[in-house]
CSV table of C-alpha atoms in Angstrom, one decimal:
chain,number,residue,atom,x,y,z
U,222,UNK,CA,88.8,33.5,108.1
U,223,UNK,CA,85.9,31.7,106.4
U,224,UNK,CA,83.8,34.2,104.4
U,225,UNK,CA,81.4,32.8,101.7
U,226,UNK,CA,81.9,35.2,98.8
U,227,UNK,CA,81.5,35.7,95.0
U,228,UNK,CA,82.4,38.4,92.5
U,229,UNK,CA,80.1,39.3,89.7
U,230,UNK,CA,82.1,40.5,86.7
U,231,UNK,CA,81.5,41.2,83.0
U,232,UNK,CA,83.3,41.6,79.7
U,233,UNK,CA,82.5,45.3,79.4
U,234,UNK,CA,80.7,48.2,81.1
U,235,UNK,CA,77.0,48.2,80.2
U,236,UNK,CA,76.6,44.4,80.5
U,237,UNK,CA,74.2,44.6,83.3
U,238,UNK,CA,76.4,44.1,86.4
U,239,UNK,CA,74.8,46.6,88.6
U,240,UNK,CA,71.2,45.6,87.8
U,241,UNK,CA,71.9,41.9,88.2
U,242,UNK,CA,74.0,42.5,91.4
U,243,UNK,CA,71.1,44.5,92.9
U,244,UNK,CA,68.6,41.9,91.9
U,245,UNK,CA,70.7,39.1,93.4
U,246,UNK,CA,71.2,41.0,96.6
U,247,UNK,CA,67.5,41.6,96.8
U,248,UNK,CA,66.8,37.9,96.3
U,249,UNK,CA,69.4,36.9,99.0
U,250,UNK,CA,67.9,39.4,101.5
U,251,UNK,CA,64.4,38.1,100.7
U,252,UNK,CA,65.6,34.7,101.6
U,253,UNK,CA,66.6,36.1,105.0
U,254,UNK,CA,70.4,35.9,104.4
U,255,UNK,CA,72.5,38.6,106.1
U,256,UNK,CA,74.4,39.9,103.1
U,257,UNK,CA,77.4,42.2,102.7
U,258,UNK,CA,78.0,43.9,99.4
U,259,UNK,CA,81.1,45.5,97.9
U,260,UNK,CA,82.0,47.5,94.7
U,261,UNK,CA,85.3,47.0,93.0
U,262,UNK,CA,87.0,50.3,92.3
U,263,UNK,CA,86.4,54.0,93.3
U,264,UNK,CA,82.7,54.1,92.5
U,265,UNK,CA,80.4,56.0,94.8
U,266,UNK,CA,77.0,55.4,93.2
U,267,UNK,CA,76.8,51.7,92.9
U,268,UNK,CA,77.3,51.2,96.7
U,269,UNK,CA,74.4,53.7,97.2
U,270,UNK,CA,72.2,51.3,95.2
U,271,UNK,CA,73.4,48.3,97.2
U,272,UNK,CA,72.9,50.0,100.6
U,273,UNK,CA,70.1,52.5,100.2
U,274,UNK,CA,67.9,50.4,98.0
U,275,UNK,CA,68.5,46.9,99.3
U,276,UNK,CA,69.4,47.6,102.9
U,277,UNK,CA,72.7,45.7,102.9
U,278,UNK,CA,75.8,47.5,104.1
U,279,UNK,CA,78.0,48.2,101.2
U,280,UNK,CA,81.7,49.2,100.9
U,281,UNK,CA,84.4,49.7,98.2
U,282,UNK,CA,87.4,47.5,97.7
U,283,UNK,CA,90.1,49.0,95.5
U,284,UNK,CA,93.5,47.4,95.0
U,285,UNK,CA,95.0,50.7,93.6
U,286,UNK,CA,94.2,52.4,96.9
U,287,UNK,CA,95.2,49.7,99.3
U,288,UNK,CA,97.7,46.9,99.6
U,289,UNK,CA,96.6,43.2,99.4
U,290,UNK,CA,96.8,42.9,103.1
U,291,UNK,CA,94.5,45.9,103.8
U,292,UNK,CA,92.1,44.9,101.0
U,293,UNK,CA,91.6,41.5,102.6
U,294,UNK,CA,91.3,43.1,106.0
U,295,UNK,CA,88.6,45.5,104.8
U,296,UNK,CA,86.7,42.6,103.2
U,297,UNK,CA,86.9,40.5,106.4
U,298,UNK,CA,85.9,43.4,108.7
U,299,UNK,CA,83.0,44.5,106.6
U,300,UNK,CA,81.7,41.0,105.9
U,301,UNK,CA,82.0,39.9,109.5
U,302,UNK,CA,78.8,38.2,110.7
U,303,UNK,CA,77.3,38.0,107.3
U,304,UNK,CA,76.2,34.8,105.6
U,305,UNK,CA,77.5,35.8,102.2
U,306,UNK,CA,79.5,38.6,100.6
U,307,UNK,CA,78.8,39.8,97.0
U,308,UNK,CA,81.2,41.9,95.1
U,309,UNK,CA,80.4,43.8,91.9
U,310,UNK,CA,83.2,44.2,89.4
U,311,UNK,CA,84.2,47.3,87.5
U,312,UNK,CA,84.4,47.8,83.7
U,313,UNK,CA,85.6,44.7,81.8
U,314,UNK,CA,86.9,41.9,84.0
U,315,UNK,CA,90.6,42.4,83.1
U,316,UNK,CA,90.5,46.2,82.6
U,317,UNK,CA,92.8,48.0,85.0
U,318,UNK,CA,95.1,50.9,85.5
U,319,UNK,CA,96.2,52.9,82.5
U,320,UNK,CA,94.0,50.9,80.1
U,321,UNK,CA,96.9,48.6,79.4
U,322,UNK,CA,97.2,46.6,82.7
U,323,UNK,CA,95.1,44.4,84.9
U,324,UNK,CA,96.2,46.3,88.1
U,325,UNK,CA,93.2,47.4,90.2
U,326,UNK,CA,90.8,45.4,87.9
U,327,UNK,CA,88.0,43.1,89.0
U,328,UNK,CA,90.3,40.2,88.1
U,329,UNK,CA,93.0,41.7,90.4
U,330,UNK,CA,90.5,42.0,93.3
U,331,UNK,CA,89.4,38.4,92.7
U,332,UNK,CA,93.0,37.2,92.8
U,333,UNK,CA,93.9,39.3,95.9
U,334,UNK,CA,90.9,38.0,97.8
U,335,UNK,CA,90.9,34.5,96.3
U,336,UNK,CA,87.2,34.9,95.3
U,337,UNK,CA,85.3,32.7,92.8
U,338,UNK,CA,83.9,34.8,89.9
U,339,UNK,CA,80.7,34.6,88.0
U,340,UNK,CA,81.0,36.1,84.5
U,341,UNK,CA,77.9,38.0,83.3
U,342,UNK,CA,77.6,37.8,79.5
U,343,UNK,CA,75.4,40.1,77.6
U,344,UNK,CA,74.2,37.5,75.1
U,345,UNK,CA,72.1,39.7,72.9
U,346,UNK,CA,72.8,38.9,69.3
U,347,UNK,CA,74.9,35.8,70.1
U,348,UNK,CA,74.4,32.0,70.2
U,349,UNK,CA,77.3,29.7,69.5
U,350,UNK,CA,79.7,32.6,69.7
U,351,UNK,CA,79.0,32.7,73.4
U,352,UNK,CA,81.3,29.7,73.8
U,353,UNK,CA,84.2,31.4,72.1
U,354,UNK,CA,83.5,34.6,74.2
U,355,UNK,CA,83.5,32.8,77.5
U,356,UNK,CA,86.5,30.6,76.6
U,357,UNK,CA,88.5,33.7,75.8
U,358,UNK,CA,88.0,35.0,79.3
U,359,UNK,CA,88.8,31.7,80.8
U,360,UNK,CA,92.0,31.2,78.8
U,361,UNK,CA,93.3,34.8,78.9
U,362,UNK,CA,94.6,34.3,82.5
U,363,UNK,CA,95.2,30.7,83.7
U,364,UNK,CA,94.1,31.8,87.2
U,365,UNK,CA,91.0,33.6,85.9
U,366,UNK,CA,89.0,32.3,88.9
U,367,UNK,CA,85.9,32.4,86.7
U,368,UNK,CA,83.7,29.5,88.1
U,369,UNK,CA,80.4,30.2,86.6
U,370,UNK,CA,78.4,32.2,83.9
U,371,UNK,CA,75.1,34.1,83.9
U,372,UNK,CA,73.6,35.0,80.5
U,373,UNK,CA,72.0,38.4,80.4
U,374,UNK,CA,69.3,39.4,77.9
U,375,UNK,CA,68.9,35.7,77.0
U,376,UNK,CA,65.8,34.3,75.4
U,377,UNK,CA,64.1,31.7,77.7
U,378,UNK,CA,63.5,29.6,74.6
U,379,UNK,CA,67.2,29.5,73.6
U,380,UNK,CA,68.6,29.3,77.1
U,381,UNK,CA,68.5,25.5,77.7
U,382,UNK,CA,70.4,24.9,74.5
U,383,UNK,CA,73.0,27.6,75.3
U,384,UNK,CA,73.4,26.2,78.8
U,385,UNK,CA,74.2,22.7,77.4
U,386,UNK,CA,76.5,24.1,74.8
U,387,UNK,CA,78.5,26.3,77.1
U,388,UNK,CA,78.9,23.8,79.9
U,389,UNK,CA,80.1,21.2,77.3
U,390,UNK,CA,82.5,23.6,75.6
U,391,UNK,CA,83.9,25.4,78.7
U,392,UNK,CA,83.5,23.0,81.6
U,393,UNK,CA,82.1,25.5,84.0
U,394,UNK,CA,78.4,25.8,85.1
U,395,UNK,CA,75.9,28.2,83.6
U,396,UNK,CA,74.1,29.5,86.7
U,397,UNK,CA,71.1,30.9,85.0
U,398,UNK,CA,69.9,33.7,82.8
U,399,UNK,CA,68.2,37.1,82.9
U,400,UNK,CA,65.6,37.9,80.4
U,401,UNK,CA,65.2,41.4,79.0
U,402,UNK,CA,63.5,43.4,81.8
U,403,UNK,CA,62.1,46.7,80.4
U,404,UNK,CA,60.9,48.2,83.7
U,405,UNK,CA,64.2,47.6,85.6
U,406,UNK,CA,66.5,49.8,83.5
U,407,UNK,CA,68.9,52.1,85.4
U,408,UNK,CA,69.6,55.3,83.4
U,409,UNK,CA,72.9,57.1,83.1
U,410,UNK,CA,74.0,60.6,84.0
U,411,UNK,CA,77.2,62.6,83.5
U,412,UNK,CA,78.9,61.0,86.5
U,413,UNK,CA,77.6,57.5,86.0
U,414,UNK,CA,74.3,56.1,87.2
U,415,UNK,CA,71.5,58.3,88.5
U,416,UNK,CA,71.1,58.3,92.3
U,417,UNK,CA,68.7,55.6,93.7
U,418,UNK,CA,66.4,58.2,95.3
U,419,UNK,CA,65.7,59.7,91.9
U,420,UNK,CA,64.3,56.5,90.3
U,421,UNK,CA,60.5,56.2,91.0
U,422,UNK,CA,59.5,52.8,92.3
U,423,UNK,CA,63.0,51.4,92.1
U,424,UNK,CA,62.5,49.2,95.2
U,425,UNK,CA,59.4,47.7,93.8
U,426,UNK,CA,61.0,47.1,90.4
U,427,UNK,CA,64.0,45.4,92.1
U,428,UNK,CA,61.7,43.2,94.0
U,429,UNK,CA,60.0,42.2,90.8
U,430,UNK,CA,63.5,41.5,89.4
U,431,UNK,CA,64.4,39.4,92.4
U,432,UNK,CA,61.2,37.4,91.8
U,433,UNK,CA,62.3,36.8,88.2
U,434,UNK,CA,65.8,35.9,89.3
U,435,UNK,CA,64.5,33.3,91.8
U,436,UNK,CA,63.0,31.5,88.7
U,437,UNK,CA,65.8,32.1,86.2
U,438,UNK,CA,69.0,31.9,88.3
U,439,UNK,CA,70.4,29.0,90.2
U,440,UNK,CA,70.6,30.9,93.4
U,441,UNK,CA,71.3,27.8,95.4
U,442,UNK,CA,74.2,27.0,93.1
U,443,UNK,CA,75.4,30.6,93.5
U,444,UNK,CA,75.4,30.2,97.2
U,445,UNK,CA,77.2,26.9,97.0
U,446,UNK,CA,79.8,28.6,94.8
U,447,UNK,CA,80.3,31.3,97.4
U,448,UNK,CA,80.6,28.6,100.1
U,449,UNK,CA,83.4,27.0,98.1
U,450,UNK,CA,85.6,30.1,98.5
U,451,UNK,CA,88.7,29.3,100.5
U,452,UNK,CA,89.5,30.8,103.9
U,453,UNK,CA,90.6,34.4,103.7
U,454,UNK,CA,94.2,35.0,104.6
U,455,UNK,CA,94.0,38.1,106.9
U,456,UNK,CA,97.4,38.9,108.3
U,457,UNK,CA,96.3,41.3,111.1
U,458,UNK,CA,93.1,41.8,113.0
U,459,UNK,CA,93.5,45.6,112.9
U,460,UNK,CA,96.0,47.1,110.5
U,461,UNK,CA,95.6,50.5,112.2
U,462,UNK,CA,97.4,49.0,115.2
U,463,UNK,CA,100.1,47.3,113.0
U,464,UNK,CA,101.9,50.2,111.3
U,465,UNK,CA,105.3,49.3,110.0
U,466,UNK,CA,107.1,52.6,110.3
U,467,UNK,CA,110.0,51.6,108.1
U,468,UNK,CA,107.9,51.2,105.0
U,469,UNK,CA,106.1,54.0,103.1
U,470,UNK,CA,102.8,54.1,101.3
U,471,UNK,CA,104.4,53.1,98.0
U,472,UNK,CA,105.7,49.9,99.7
U,473,UNK,CA,102.2,49.0,100.8
U,474,UNK,CA,102.6,49.4,104.5
U,475,UNK,CA,99.8,49.2,107.0
U,476,UNK,CA,98.1,52.4,108.1
U,477,UNK,CA,99.8,54.4,110.8
U,478,UNK,CA,98.5,53.9,114.3
U,479,UNK,CA,97.0,57.3,115.3
U,480,UNK,CA,94.5,58.2,118.0
U,481,UNK,CA,93.7,61.6,119.4
U,482,UNK,CA,93.7,61.8,123.2
U,483,UNK,CA,90.5,63.8,123.1
U,484,UNK,CA,87.8,63.7,120.3
U,485,UNK,CA,87.3,66.5,117.8
U,486,UNK,CA,84.0,67.5,116.3
U,487,UNK,CA,84.0,67.5,112.5
U,488,UNK,CA,81.2,68.9,110.4
U,489,UNK,CA,80.5,66.8,107.3
U,490,UNK,CA,78.4,68.2,104.5
U,491,UNK,CA,75.7,65.7,103.5
U,492,UNK,CA,72.7,66.3,101.3
U,493,UNK,CA,71.6,66.1,97.6
U,494,UNK,CA,74.7,68.2,96.5
U,495,UNK,CA,77.3,66.4,98.7
U,496,UNK,CA,76.7,62.7,98.7
U,497,UNK,CA,79.9,60.9,97.5
U,498,UNK,CA,81.3,59.1,100.5
U,499,UNK,CA,83.5,56.2,101.3
U,500,UNK,CA,82.0,54.7,104.4
U,501,UNK,CA,85.4,53.3,105.4
U,502,UNK,CA,86.7,56.9,105.4
U,503,UNK,CA,84.1,57.7,108.1
U,504,UNK,CA,85.1,54.7,110.1
U,505,UNK,CA,88.8,55.5,110.0
U,506,UNK,CA,88.1,59.1,111.0
U,507,UNK,CA,86.0,57.9,114.0
U,508,UNK,CA,88.7,55.4,115.0
U,509,UNK,CA,91.3,58.2,114.9
U,510,UNK,CA,89.2,60.3,117.3
U,511,UNK,CA,86.7,62.3,115.2
U,512,UNK,CA,83.1,62.8,116.1
U,513,UNK,CA,81.2,63.4,112.8
U,514,UNK,CA,78.3,65.8,112.7
U,515,UNK,CA,76.4,66.0,109.4
U,516,UNK,CA,74.9,69.1,108.1
U,517,UNK,CA,73.4,70.4,104.8
U,518,UNK,CA,74.8,73.4,102.9
U,519,UNK,CA,71.5,73.4,101.0
U,520,UNK,CA,69.0,73.3,103.8
U,521,UNK,CA,70.5,74.3,107.1
U,522,UNK,CA,70.8,77.9,108.1
U,523,UNK,CA,73.9,77.5,110.2
U,524,UNK,CA,76.8,75.1,110.8
U,525,UNK,CA,76.5,72.8,113.8
U,526,UNK,CA,77.9,74.3,117.0
U,527,UNK,CA,81.4,73.8,118.4
U,528,UNK,CA,83.0,72.4,115.3
U,529,UNK,CA,86.8,71.8,115.1
U,530,UNK,CA,86.9,71.1,111.4
U,531,UNK,CA,85.0,70.7,108.1
U,532,UNK,CA,84.7,68.0,105.4
U,533,UNK,CA,83.2,68.8,102.0
U,534,UNK,CA,83.1,65.8,99.8
U,535,UNK,CA,81.9,65.4,96.2
U,536,UNK,CA,78.5,65.0,94.7
U,537,UNK,CA,76.3,67.1,92.4
U,538,UNK,CA,76.5,70.8,93.5
U,539,UNK,CA,76.2,71.8,89.9
U,540,UNK,CA,72.6,70.5,89.9
U,541,UNK,CA,71.7,72.7,92.8
U,542,UNK,CA,73.6,76.0,92.2
U,543,UNK,CA,70.6,78.2,92.8
U,544,UNK,CA,69.7,76.6,96.1
U,545,UNK,CA,73.3,76.7,97.3
U,546,UNK,CA,73.6,80.4,96.3
U,547,UNK,CA,70.4,81.4,98.0
U,548,UNK,CA,71.6,79.9,101.3
U,549,UNK,CA,73.8,83.0,101.8
U,550,UNK,CA,74.1,82.6,105.6
U,551,UNK,CA,75.6,79.1,105.2
U,552,UNK,CA,78.0,80.3,102.5
U,553,UNK,CA,79.2,83.2,104.6
U,554,UNK,CA,79.6,81.2,107.7
U,555,UNK,CA,81.6,78.5,105.9
U,556,UNK,CA,83.8,81.1,104.3
U,557,UNK,CA,84.4,83.0,107.6
U,558,UNK,CA,85.2,79.8,109.5
U,559,UNK,CA,87.7,78.6,107.0
U,560,UNK,CA,89.4,82.0,106.6
U,561,UNK,CA,89.5,82.2,110.4
U,562,UNK,CA,91.6,79.0,110.4
U,563,UNK,CA,89.1,76.2,110.8
U,564,UNK,CA,90.8,73.1,109.2
U,565,UNK,CA,89.0,71.9,106.1
U,566,UNK,CA,89.3,69.2,103.5
U,567,UNK,CA,87.3,69.5,100.3
U,568,UNK,CA,87.3,67.4,97.2
U,569,UNK,CA,85.7,67.7,93.8
U,570,UNK,CA,82.1,69.0,94.3
U,571,UNK,CA,83.1,70.3,97.8
U,572,UNK,CA,86.1,72.1,96.2
U,573,UNK,CA,83.8,73.6,93.6
U,574,UNK,CA,81.6,74.9,96.4
U,575,UNK,CA,84.5,76.8,97.9
U,576,UNK,CA,85.0,78.9,94.8
U,577,UNK,CA,83.8,82.4,94.3
U,578,UNK,CA,81.5,81.2,91.6
U,579,UNK,CA,80.4,77.9,90.1
U,580,UNK,CA,78.7,77.2,86.8
U,581,UNK,CA,75.5,75.1,87.1
U,582,UNK,CA,74.3,72.5,84.7
U,583,UNK,CA,71.9,75.1,83.4
U,584,UNK,CA,74.8,77.2,82.2
U,585,UNK,CA,74.3,80.0,84.8
U,586,UNK,CA,77.1,81.0,87.2
U,587,UNK,CA,76.2,81.0,91.0
U,588,UNK,CA,77.9,82.6,93.9
U,589,UNK,CA,79.5,80.1,96.2
U,590,UNK,CA,81.5,80.3,99.5
U,591,UNK,CA,84.3,82.5,98.1
U,592,UNK,CA,87.2,80.8,99.8
U,593,UNK,CA,89.0,79.8,96.5
U,594,UNK,CA,89.5,82.8,94.1
U,595,UNK,CA,88.0,82.2,90.7
U,596,UNK,CA,85.4,80.1,89.0
U,597,UNK,CA,84.5,76.5,88.6
U,598,UNK,CA,83.1,75.9,85.2
U,599,UNK,CA,81.7,73.1,83.0
U,600,UNK,CA,83.6,71.5,80.2
U,601,UNK,CA,82.2,69.5,77.2
U,602,UNK,CA,83.9,66.3,78.2
U,603,UNK,CA,85.6,64.5,81.2
U,604,UNK,CA,88.3,66.9,82.2
U,605,UNK,CA,90.3,64.4,84.1
U,606,UNK,CA,89.5,60.7,84.6
U,607,UNK,CA,91.0,57.8,86.5
U,608,UNK,CA,93.6,57.0,89.1
U,609,UNK,CA,96.5,59.4,90.0
U,610,UNK,CA,99.3,59.4,92.5
U,611,UNK,CA,99.6,62.7,94.3
U,612,UNK,CA,103.1,63.9,95.1
U,613,UNK,CA,103.5,66.7,97.6
U,614,UNK,CA,105.2,69.9,96.4
U,615,UNK,CA,104.4,72.3,99.3
U,616,UNK,CA,103.7,72.0,103.0
U,617,UNK,CA,100.1,71.3,104.0
U,618,UNK,CA,98.6,70.8,107.5
U,619,UNK,CA,102.0,71.8,108.9
U,620,UNK,CA,103.9,68.9,107.3
U,621,UNK,CA,105.8,68.2,104.1
U,622,UNK,CA,106.2,64.5,104.5
U,623,UNK,CA,102.7,63.0,103.8
U,624,UNK,CA,104.3,60.7,101.2
U,625,UNK,CA,102.6,59.6,98.0
U,626,UNK,CA,98.8,59.6,98.0
U,627,UNK,CA,96.7,57.4,95.7
U,628,UNK,CA,93.7,59.2,94.5
U,629,UNK,CA,91.0,59.3,91.8
U,630,UNK,CA,89.5,62.0,89.6
U,631,UNK,CA,86.2,61.9,87.6
U,632,UNK,CA,84.7,65.2,86.7
U,633,UNK,CA,83.3,67.2,83.8
U,634,UNK,CA,84.1,70.5,85.5
U,635,UNK,CA,87.4,72.4,85.8
U,636,UNK,CA,88.6,75.4,87.7
U,637,UNK,CA,90.4,78.6,86.9
U,638,UNK,CA,92.5,77.9,90.1
U,639,UNK,CA,93.2,74.2,90.6
U,640,UNK,CA,96.0,74.8,93.1
U,641,UNK,CA,99.7,73.8,93.1
U,642,UNK,CA,100.4,72.0,96.4
U,643,UNK,CA,100.6,68.6,94.8
U,644,UNK,CA,101.4,67.2,91.4
U,645,UNK,CA,99.1,64.5,90.1
U,646,UNK,CA,100.8,61.8,88.1
U,647,UNK,CA,98.9,59.3,85.9
U,648,UNK,CA,100.1,55.7,86.4
U,649,UNK,CA,101.4,54.0,83.3
U,650,UNK,CA,101.7,57.4,81.6
U,651,UNK,CA,104.0,60.5,81.4
U,652,UNK,CA,101.0,62.9,82.1
U,653,UNK,CA,101.0,65.0,85.2
U,654,UNK,CA,99.6,68.3,86.4
U,655,UNK,CA,99.6,70.5,89.5
U,656,UNK,CA,96.5,70.5,91.7
U,657,UNK,CA,95.1,71.1,95.2
U,658,UNK,CA,95.2,74.2,97.4
U,659,UNK,CA,97.1,73.4,100.6
U,660,UNK,CA,97.7,75.5,103.6
U,661,UNK,CA,98.3,74.8,107.3
U,662,UNK,CA,94.6,74.4,107.7
U,663,UNK,CA,93.2,73.4,104.3
U,664,UNK,CA,93.5,70.8,101.6
U,665,UNK,CA,91.1,71.4,98.7
U,666,UNK,CA,91.1,70.1,95.2
U,667,UNK,CA,89.5,67.8,92.6
U,668,UNK,CA,91.1,64.5,93.6
U,669,UNK,CA,89.0,62.0,95.7
U,670,UNK,CA,90.9,60.4,98.6
U,671,UNK,CA,90.5,57.0,100.1
U,672,UNK,CA,92.0,57.3,103.6
U,673,UNK,CA,93.2,53.7,104.0
U,674,UNK,CA,95.4,54.5,101.0
U,675,UNK,CA,97.4,56.9,103.0
U,676,UNK,CA,96.2,57.4,106.6
U,677,UNK,CA,98.8,60.1,107.2
U,678,UNK,CA,96.4,62.6,105.4
U,679,UNK,CA,93.4,62.2,107.8
U,680,UNK,CA,95.8,62.1,110.7
U,681,UNK,CA,97.4,65.4,109.7
U,682,UNK,CA,94.0,66.9,109.3
U,683,UNK,CA,92.8,65.8,112.7
U,684,UNK,CA,95.9,67.0,114.4
U,685,UNK,CA,95.1,70.5,113.0
U,686,UNK,CA,91.6,70.1,114.2
U,687,UNK,CA,92.8,69.2,117.7
U,688,UNK,CA,95.2,72.2,117.6
U,689,UNK,CA,92.4,74.5,116.8
U,690,UNK,CA,90.3,73.1,119.6
U,691,UNK,CA,93.1,73.7,122.0
U,692,UNK,CA,93.9,77.2,120.8
U,693,UNK,CA,93.1,79.9,123.4
U,694,UNK,CA,90.0,81.8,122.6
U,695,UNK,CA,88.7,79.2,120.1
U,696,UNK,CA,85.5,78.6,122.0
U,697,UNK,CA,84.7,82.3,121.8
U,698,UNK,CA,84.7,82.2,118.0
U,699,UNK,CA,82.1,79.4,117.9
């Protein structure tokens, strides 16, 4: 499958990847090019910038969560019909799992998808040393796939000389530069970048940046580089239909073919507090037979009618503790439904909301839904960070054979009652801990799940939702 594509990478976090990616996407859209965008890794916020601010559909691609085949499939499916696909890397280009490998790195994604890479170099404070810096990245892996360079925070006066020097020393093209742009800075927050809706005039500022990049980047050259990407080797049109039952998740099998005979109605919390979503999770749920109905635990007085299950994803409930507490009717209804047996999956912020109390960022404790005994509380540093593999210890959703589940944690909060249904094992490490509350109708804990990583999890959840729908007297409890 022919998909013009590039990956924007950098030597380290904080080099300007997100800002330049957004500016380039804006410039491509302004040219009238239908553009798909992707974020390497388990990031939620950068895709929000891509999709909400720029209007392009954005997804995640993560080679820790999915096999090479499924990663290519997701790229192909989400880029179908687009003129160009732009991927944004994660951390430093070669930085991967465990801090000691290149697994699940931007480099790994480029290799799996055979994508040409543009290396963004923060050139502040460097001149001739830029050549040594770039050559180091080119030579570290012989198949680096780095095919171009963009110089960030580069002086317009110095740029022509640096371009000539770098092209002579490295043999790859310098595709432009980005001058220092004071009014296009994206600030940080405890979970990463601030949300796009919180930055005043961000759209206008990115349009200004796109106008600058039209003058300082070789966008035609970038498009030609994307066009040079080889055809994508996609082994199956729909991996959901191509499950190989003899292989498990660890052996990188395709997702299990699973469809409900009749759809189930799933309530999905979505507002300022609950906003961390993988769009491909939603798609897989719908393909498995779920009808998704969105609601707000902050603003709605009641749950939607005739629900068969609940999904509470992560976000920033700690910023809205007072509002969540004051919506007592919603808290009580969610508690009563879950305790009455309505199937529920909750992760990170959604898990915190299910506690009896949650500490807000203001240091006050607020009453929450009261499903999980105990408190969720703030810690002074990241409590747990990075990829884990979840290994089942107890039965959940009526099964004890879900297999290993790839997951991700990133939170400054912890709980007095994290659960013991799974053990979380750090890759490339001996560290492990117990986590997640699991019952026949609930899976709730800090880890974030990407359903294509192990589709048995959403399938088991939806089976329980269908069972509840079919239970005699269920409709009377709605």
